[in-house]
Amino acid sequence: MTELTLVEAVTRALAWEMNADPAVIVLGEDVGLNGGVFRATAGLQERFGTQRVIDTPLAETLIAGMSVGMAAEHLKPVAEIQFMGFIYPTIDHILSHAGRLRTRTRGRLTCPMVLRAAFGGGIHAPEHHSESTEALFAHIPGIRVVIPSSPARAYGLLLAAIRDPDPVVFLEPKRLYRMLKQPVADDGEALPLDVCFVLREGTDLTLVSWGAMIVETLAAADRLAAEGISAEVIDVATIAPLDIDSILESVARTGRCVIVHEAARNNGVGAEIAAELADKGLLSLLAPVARVTGYDTIMPLYQLENDYLPDTARIVAAARQTLEVT
Amino acid sequence: MTPSDHDTTRPAAARAVASFEICHTQYLDAEGAVLHPLPAFAREPKSLIPLYRRMVLARVFDAKCISLQRTGQLGTYSSGLGQEATMATIGHTMQPEDVLLPSYRETAAQLARGVRMTEILLYWGGDERGSNFAVPTRDFPVCVPVATHALHAVGVAYAMQYRAEPRVAVCVHGDGATSKGDFYEAMNIAGVRQLPVVFVVSNNQWAISTPRRAQSAAATLAQKAIAAGIDGEQVDGNDAIAMRDCMERALTKARTGGGPHLIEALTYRLGDHTTVDDAKRYRDEGEVEAAWQREPVRRLRQFLAREAGWTDDDEARLQTECAAQVEQAVAEYRAVPPQPPEAMFDYLFATLPIRLRAQREEVLQRGRHHD
Ligand SMILES: Cc1ncc(C[n+]2csc(CCOP(=O)(O)OP(=O)(O)O)c2C)c(N)n1
Ligand SMILES: [Mg+2]
């Protein structure tokens, strides 16, 4: 097994599937010779040619809309949006078309496309380059929203996303792109969509998170362990549709839950999880569900970025508060 | 099959109902020699010295920004190296009451508008206060989502037209930006409503790694204006005299009710896309070397040396002055006290909604984050 960074794992998954399936087409701005602004598509054009790795003109509406057409016509487009800050014009196509095509045609036309984008803060990027707006997509019927939190999950989940017969928005936490390496088999094995991953088992409380915040959440679990507190850590991975059963099962054992996300709190995915816990898990809860999130402000420019992003201390504090309720 | 294999003979019943041509303007050759009779303003060559000063200041400042980024004192920065004539001329020719809507590579235009270097440093240094310009008060901040500001420009121009003010909105963006719908949509209504707006496409031949030919099969980007029913022309954007000539004509036309205009300024991005890009991966070094032969600052200097008696001493003095001005701005930038973290709440709404007060209080209590 090779040690890969998250971004290298993305490249390997793309290469594997392009090799296995000639219907897979990669498209986006600067994805060819340049290999993408984060190098996620490095070497693919050289290997698979300019027909299968398309440098598009600078137009996100085009990238998403053209992908819908390709997908309806049995290609498997994997489109890259350089930064989530530039993804918003694609919503027209994701919401009005990709998510609806199967339903509208009663299955006659489908939309097996993947829209990849780098997202999230923590790398001191310029304005509009650091937001986490996954909740906008999680609200759209008919699409999946998948977020990996490690190289191995990036590899396995991206393969699953490409093979899935329906549209997937695949959001890559760019703070993790090169943060750590992990052995990845590169054997073409996909991981399942629509399920959470339990990253650490515990008995006293459940920490639920996804994406880059998994790093701080695992660190918080370590700190709590040093105080004799056993935290279970769940990586939601597919944030829509949500695998609430796994979270309910965990909270049924621990009775306490802290949800951690980088995105703003208001109407975030954490709110959906908390509502489901209130709905289906109320009787097993020993304390109110806590959320540690970004604030309901504009993501600040980088001088205040770390004041905005949840950190380990905030997670530990919320966990302690939750445990104080008896 | 190539296009020529197709039968393109025009049927007898067809007649031409529209035709167009795109003009290109250039006065100075690459060495600053005069190719054509100069426009009126340039007949007194000394009158170009103030513009030249702006171009040199922009270049000195640009180099400083790159070195500040390299030493961790500035975030990602997009250099305007090689585009000084285009950019400085835009700011130089606009009236104070006009509105500039820049992208992220238009620092030289912003400086010529009166934006302070300290403000520009704050912005690229990750501090929102950098977009709170003391002057010019109505200019837009840097636009990062490419071409979205073309639509804002027509909104601004509409307001000017609505109030019958002799003002002009000037929208500046790159060649890549012309591929976005926003750009077409903006030009389209500008034509329909004859809005006082000037679009400047700073065609530096590259959009990150994507060359101009991969953006569009059109022979010029200026001709994109034709489909919107507005005038489009091409200019040598490295020729400050040609650029100034075109800008002044377009501004006067827009200001006096003559409607919108598109200028495609041909220039070249001599540097990397930004400080986190490495153009060697996708761009031929030979092309860059050739472009250096056409660069705008040397070209105008040679013109001034020949026609306006600009001496090596004048040049040395200017360089020293610019360096001192830049150092002064950097010192001011370094001395700006950091914003308190709760500032992230303080400009979100005119008054902070009750619902957000607890979050603000939490941030206030926590104090500044220590990494
Ligand atoms: C809508 C949008 N998509 C992608 C990006 C990322 N990006 C930043 S600059 C750039 C290239 C722009 O090229 P061009 O319009 O020619 O301007 P230049 O950078 O050359 O001045 C891209 C793709 C962006 N900022 N906005
Ligand atoms: Mg360009």
PDB file of N, CA and C in Angstrom, chain B residues 75-125:
ATOM      1  N   GLY B  75      -1.021  37.636   2.186  1.00  0.00           N
ATOM      2  CA  GLY B  75      -1.575  36.366   1.698  1.00  0.00           C
ATOM      3  C   GLY B  75      -1.317  36.201   0.207  1.00  0.00           C
ATOM      4  N   THR B  76      -2.068  35.279  -0.386  1.00  0.00           N
ATOM      5  CA  THR B  76      -1.968  35.068  -1.826  1.00  0.00           C
ATOM      6  C   THR B  76      -2.184  36.397  -2.540  1.00  0.00           C
ATOM      7  N   TYR B  77      -1.349  36.684  -3.545  1.00  0.00           N
ATOM      8  CA  TYR B  77      -1.418  37.968  -4.231  1.00  0.00           C
ATOM      9  C   TYR B  77      -1.350  37.729  -5.737  1.00  0.00           C
ATOM     10  N   SER B  78      -2.159  38.477  -6.486  1.00  0.00           N
ATOM     11  CA  SER B  78      -2.143  38.331  -7.943  1.00  0.00           C
ATOM     12  C   SER B  78      -1.447  39.535  -8.565  1.00  0.00           C
ATOM     13  N   SER B  79      -0.307  39.279  -9.140  1.00  0.00           N
ATOM     14  CA  SER B  79       0.548  40.331  -9.672  1.00  0.00           C
ATOM     15  C   SER B  79      -0.013  40.914 -10.966  1.00  0.00           C
ATOM     16  N   GLY B  80       0.188  42.207 -11.127  1.00  0.00           N
ATOM     17  CA  GLY B  80      -0.223  42.879 -12.361  1.00  0.00           C
ATOM     18  C   GLY B  80       0.966  43.198 -13.253  1.00  0.00           C
ATOM     19  N   LEU B  81       2.071  42.510 -13.008  1.00  0.00           N
ATOM     20  CA  LEU B  81       3.295  42.776 -13.768  1.00  0.00           C
ATOM     21  C   LEU B  81       3.046  42.637 -15.270  1.00  0.00           C
ATOM     22  N   GLY B  82       3.357  43.710 -15.997  1.00  0.00           N
ATOM     23  CA  GLY B  82       3.197  43.679 -17.451  1.00  0.00           C
ATOM     24  C   GLY B  82       1.900  44.327 -17.918  1.00  0.00           C
ATOM     25  N   GLN B  83       0.994  44.603 -16.988  1.00  0.00           N
ATOM     26  CA  GLN B  83      -0.304  45.154 -17.369  1.00  0.00           C
ATOM     27  C   GLN B  83      -0.461  46.602 -16.877  1.00  0.00           C
ATOM     28  N   GLU B  84       0.666  47.237 -16.567  1.00  0.00           N
ATOM     29  CA  GLU B  84       0.610  48.564 -15.934  1.00  0.00           C
ATOM     30  C   GLU B  84      -0.005  49.627 -16.841  1.00  0.00           C
ATOM     31  N   ALA B  85       0.261  49.545 -18.146  1.00  0.00           N
ATOM     32  CA  ALA B  85      -0.272  50.598 -19.027  1.00  0.00           C
ATOM     33  C   ALA B  85      -1.790  50.513 -19.073  1.00  0.00           C
ATOM     34  N   THR B  86      -2.295  49.312 -19.242  1.00  0.00           N
ATOM     35  CA  THR B  86      -3.745  49.124 -19.276  1.00  0.00           C
ATOM     36  C   THR B  86      -4.368  49.637 -17.987  1.00  0.00           C
ATOM     37  N   MET B  87      -3.833  49.152 -16.872  1.00  0.00           N
ATOM     38  CA  MET B  87      -4.483  49.410 -15.586  1.00  0.00           C
ATOM     39  C   MET B  87      -4.323  50.851 -15.124  1.00  0.00           C
ATOM     40  N   ALA B  88      -3.103  51.354 -15.168  1.00  0.00           N
ATOM     41  CA  ALA B  88      -2.902  52.726 -14.689  1.00  0.00           C
ATOM     42  C   ALA B  88      -3.719  53.696 -15.542  1.00  0.00           C
ATOM     43  N   THR B  89      -3.805  53.424 -16.838  1.00  0.00           N
ATOM     44  CA  THR B  89      -4.546  54.332 -17.709  1.00  0.00           C
ATOM     45  C   THR B  89      -6.031  54.356 -17.355  1.00  0.00           C
ATOM     46  N   ILE B  90      -6.565  53.217 -16.993  1.00  0.00           N
ATOM     47  CA  ILE B  90      -7.983  53.179 -16.612  1.00  0.00           C
ATOM     48  C   ILE B  90      -8.233  54.158 -15.467  1.00  0.00           C
ATOM     49  N   GLY B  91      -7.448  54.027 -14.412  1.00  0.00           N
ATOM     50  CA  GLY B  91      -7.636  54.900 -13.257  1.00  0.00           C
ATOM     51  C   GLY B  91      -7.305  56.348 -13.584  1.00  0.00           C
ATOM     52  N   HIS B  92      -6.308  56.520 -14.431  1.00  0.00           N
ATOM     53  CA  HIS B  92      -5.818  57.855 -14.785  1.00  0.00           C
ATOM     54  C   HIS B  92      -6.848  58.654 -15.590  1.00  0.00           C
ATOM     55  N   THR B  93      -7.615  57.980 -16.418  1.00  0.00           N
ATOM     56  CA  THR B  93      -8.531  58.686 -17.319  1.00  0.00           C
ATOM     57  C   THR B  93      -9.930  58.865 -16.737  1.00  0.00           C
ATOM     58  N   MET B  94     -10.269  58.081 -15.733  1.00  0.00           N
ATOM     59  CA  MET B  94     -11.605  58.195 -15.143  1.00  0.00           C
ATOM     60  C   MET B  94     -11.707  59.479 -14.319  1.00  0.00           C
ATOM     61  N   GLN B  95     -12.917  59.988 -14.159  1.00  0.00           N
ATOM     62  CA  GLN B  95     -13.166  61.132 -13.288  1.00  0.00           C
ATOM     63  C   GLN B  95     -13.398  60.619 -11.867  1.00  0.00           C
ATOM     64  N   PRO B  96     -13.097  61.454 -10.880  1.00  0.00           N
ATOM     65  CA  PRO B  96     -13.257  60.997  -9.488  1.00  0.00           C
ATOM     66  C   PRO B  96     -14.672  60.463  -9.197  1.00  0.00           C
ATOM     67  N   GLU B  97     -15.689  61.064  -9.819  1.00  0.00           N
ATOM     68  CA  GLU B  97     -17.071  60.672  -9.507  1.00  0.00           C
ATOM     69  C   GLU B  97     -17.504  59.407 -10.261  1.00  0.00           C
ATOM     70  N   ASP B  98     -16.663  58.918 -11.174  1.00  0.00           N
ATOM     71  CA  ASP B  98     -16.977  57.657 -11.845  1.00  0.00           C
ATOM     72  C   ASP B  98     -16.820  56.504 -10.860  1.00  0.00           C
ATOM     73  N   VAL B  99     -17.212  55.319 -11.298  1.00  0.00           N
ATOM     74  CA  VAL B  99     -17.097  54.154 -10.414  1.00  0.00           C
ATOM     75  C   VAL B  99     -16.291  53.062 -11.115  1.00  0.00           C
ATOM     76  N   LEU B 100     -15.240  52.622 -10.437  1.00  0.00           N
ATOM     77  CA  LEU B 100     -14.435  51.512 -10.950  1.00  0.00           C
ATOM     78  C   LEU B 100     -14.889  50.219 -10.289  1.00  0.00           C
ATOM     79  N   LEU B 101     -15.106  49.195 -11.117  1.00  0.00           N
ATOM     80  CA  LEU B 101     -15.409  47.862 -10.592  1.00  0.00           C
ATOM     81  C   LEU B 101     -14.285  46.931 -11.055  1.00  0.00           C
ATOM     82  N   PRO B 102     -13.304  46.711 -10.191  1.00  0.00           N
ATOM     83  CA  PRO B 102     -12.125  45.957 -10.598  1.00  0.00           C
ATOM     84  C   PRO B 102     -12.219  44.468 -10.266  1.00  0.00           C
ATOM     85  N   SER B 103     -11.418  43.666 -10.950  1.00  0.00           N
ATOM     86  CA  SER B 103     -11.155  42.306 -10.489  1.00  0.00           C
ATOM     87  C   SER B 103      -9.965  42.382  -9.531  1.00  0.00           C
ATOM     88  N   TYR B 104      -9.273  41.284  -9.393  1.00  0.00           N
ATOM     89  CA  TYR B 104      -8.204  41.157  -8.384  1.00  0.00           C
ATOM     90  C   TYR B 104      -6.828  41.524  -8.926  1.00  0.00           C
ATOM     91  N   ARG B 105      -6.697  41.820 -10.232  1.00  0.00           N
ATOM     92  CA  ARG B 105      -5.380  42.100 -10.792  1.00  0.00           C
ATOM     93  C   ARG B 105      -5.260  43.586 -11.154  1.00  0.00           C
ATOM     94  N   GLU B 106      -6.192  44.375 -10.654  1.00  0.00           N
ATOM     95  CA  GLU B 106      -6.304  45.756 -11.097  1.00  0.00           C
ATOM     96  C   GLU B 106      -5.702  46.748 -10.115  1.00  0.00           C
ATOM     97  N   THR B 107      -4.736  46.300  -9.334  1.00  0.00           N
ATOM     98  CA  THR B 107      -4.128  47.171  -8.329  1.00  0.00           C
ATOM     99  C   THR B 107      -3.683  48.512  -8.916  1.00  0.00           C
ATOM    100  N   ALA B 108      -3.055  48.475 -10.092  1.00  0.00           N
ATOM    101  CA  ALA B 108      -2.545  49.723 -10.679  1.00  0.00           C
ATOM    102  C   ALA B 108      -3.690  50.689 -10.982  1.00  0.00           C
ATOM    103  N   ALA B 109      -4.836  50.143 -11.384  1.00  0.00           N
ATOM    104  CA  ALA B 109      -5.996  50.998 -11.639  1.00  0.00           C
ATOM    105  C   ALA B 109      -6.507  51.578 -10.326  1.00  0.00           C
ATOM    106  N   GLN B 110      -6.546  50.741  -9.300  1.00  0.00           N
ATOM    107  CA  GLN B 110      -7.020  51.214  -8.000  1.00  0.00           C
ATOM    108  C   GLN B 110      -6.117  52.324  -7.458  1.00  0.00           C
ATOM    109  N   LEU B 111      -4.813  52.126  -7.581  1.00  0.00           N
ATOM    110  CA  LEU B 111      -3.875  53.150  -7.099  1.00  0.00           C
ATOM    111  C   LEU B 111      -4.110  54.467  -7.827  1.00  0.00           C
ATOM    112  N   ALA B 112      -4.319  54.373  -9.138  1.00  0.00           N
ATOM    113  CA  ALA B 112      -4.534  55.598  -9.913  1.00  0.00           C
ATOM    114  C   ALA B 112      -5.855  56.258  -9.543  1.00  0.00           C
ATOM    115  N   ARG B 113      -6.774  55.501  -8.995  1.00  0.00           N
ATOM    116  CA  ARG B 113      -8.044  56.057  -8.533  1.00  0.00           C
ATOM    117  C   ARG B 113      -7.913  56.724  -7.167  1.00  0.00           C
ATOM    118  N   GLY B 114      -6.802  56.460  -6.497  1.00  0.00           N
ATOM    119  CA  GLY B 114      -6.616  57.059  -5.183  1.00  0.00           C
ATOM    120  C   GLY B 114      -6.739  56.086  -4.019  1.00  0.00           C
ATOM    121  N   VAL B 115      -6.969  54.797  -4.326  1.00  0.00           N
ATOM    122  CA  VAL B 115      -6.952  53.807  -3.245  1.00  0.00           C
ATOM    123  C   VAL B 115      -5.535  53.805  -2.674  1.00  0.00           C
ATOM    124  N   ARG B 116      -5.426  53.728  -1.348  1.00  0.00           N
ATOM    125  CA  ARG B 116      -4.108  53.828  -0.724  1.00  0.00           C
ATOM    126  C   ARG B 116      -3.414  52.473  -0.729  1.00  0.00           C
ATOM    127  N   MET B 117      -2.102  52.510  -0.862  1.00  0.00           N
ATOM    128  CA  MET B 117      -1.343  51.254  -0.862  1.00  0.00           C
ATOM    129  C   MET B 117      -1.571  50.475   0.426  1.00  0.00           C
ATOM    130  N   THR B 118      -1.680  51.210   1.525  1.00  0.00           N
ATOM    131  CA  THR B 118      -1.919  50.542   2.813  1.00  0.00           C
ATOM    132  C   THR B 118      -3.229  49.758   2.781  1.00  0.00           C
ATOM    133  N   GLU B 119      -4.229  50.339   2.127  1.00  0.00           N
ATOM    134  CA  GLU B 119      -5.517  49.643   2.033  1.00  0.00           C
ATOM    135  C   GLU B 119      -5.377  48.372   1.195  1.00  0.00           C
ATOM    136  N   ILE B 120      -4.649  48.491   0.108  1.00  0.00           N
ATOM    137  CA  ILE B 120      -4.464  47.319  -0.750  1.00  0.00           C
ATOM    138  C   ILE B 120      -3.692  46.228   0.002  1.00  0.00           C
ATOM    139  N   LEU B 121      -2.706  46.633   0.771  1.00  0.00           N
ATOM    140  CA  LEU B 121      -1.945  45.659   1.562  1.00  0.00           C
ATOM    141  C   LEU B 121      -2.842  45.001   2.612  1.00  0.00           C
ATOM    142  N   LEU B 122      -3.689  45.791   3.243  1.00  0.00           N
ATOM    143  CA  LEU B 122      -4.590  45.219   4.252  1.00  0.00           C
ATOM    144  C   LEU B 122      -5.485  44.167   3.615  1.00  0.00           C
ATOM    145  N   TYR B 123      -6.038  44.490   2.459  1.00  0.00           N
ATOM    146  CA  TYR B 123      -6.943  43.544   1.806  1.00  0.00           C
ATOM    147  C   TYR B 123      -6.240  42.220   1.516  1.00  0.00           C
ATOM    148  N   TRP B 124      -5.100  42.292   0.860  1.00  0.00           N
ATOM    149  CA  TRP B 124      -4.389  41.045   0.516  1.00  0.00           C
ATOM    150  C   TRP B 124      -3.733  40.426   1.742  1.00  0.00           C
ATOM    151  N   GLY B 125      -3.665  41.212   2.806  1.00  0.00           N
ATOM    152  CA  GLY B 125      -3.163  40.682   4.067  1.00  0.00           C
ATOM    153  C   GLY B 125      -4.278  40.096   4.923  1.00  0.00           C
TER     154      GLY B 125
END
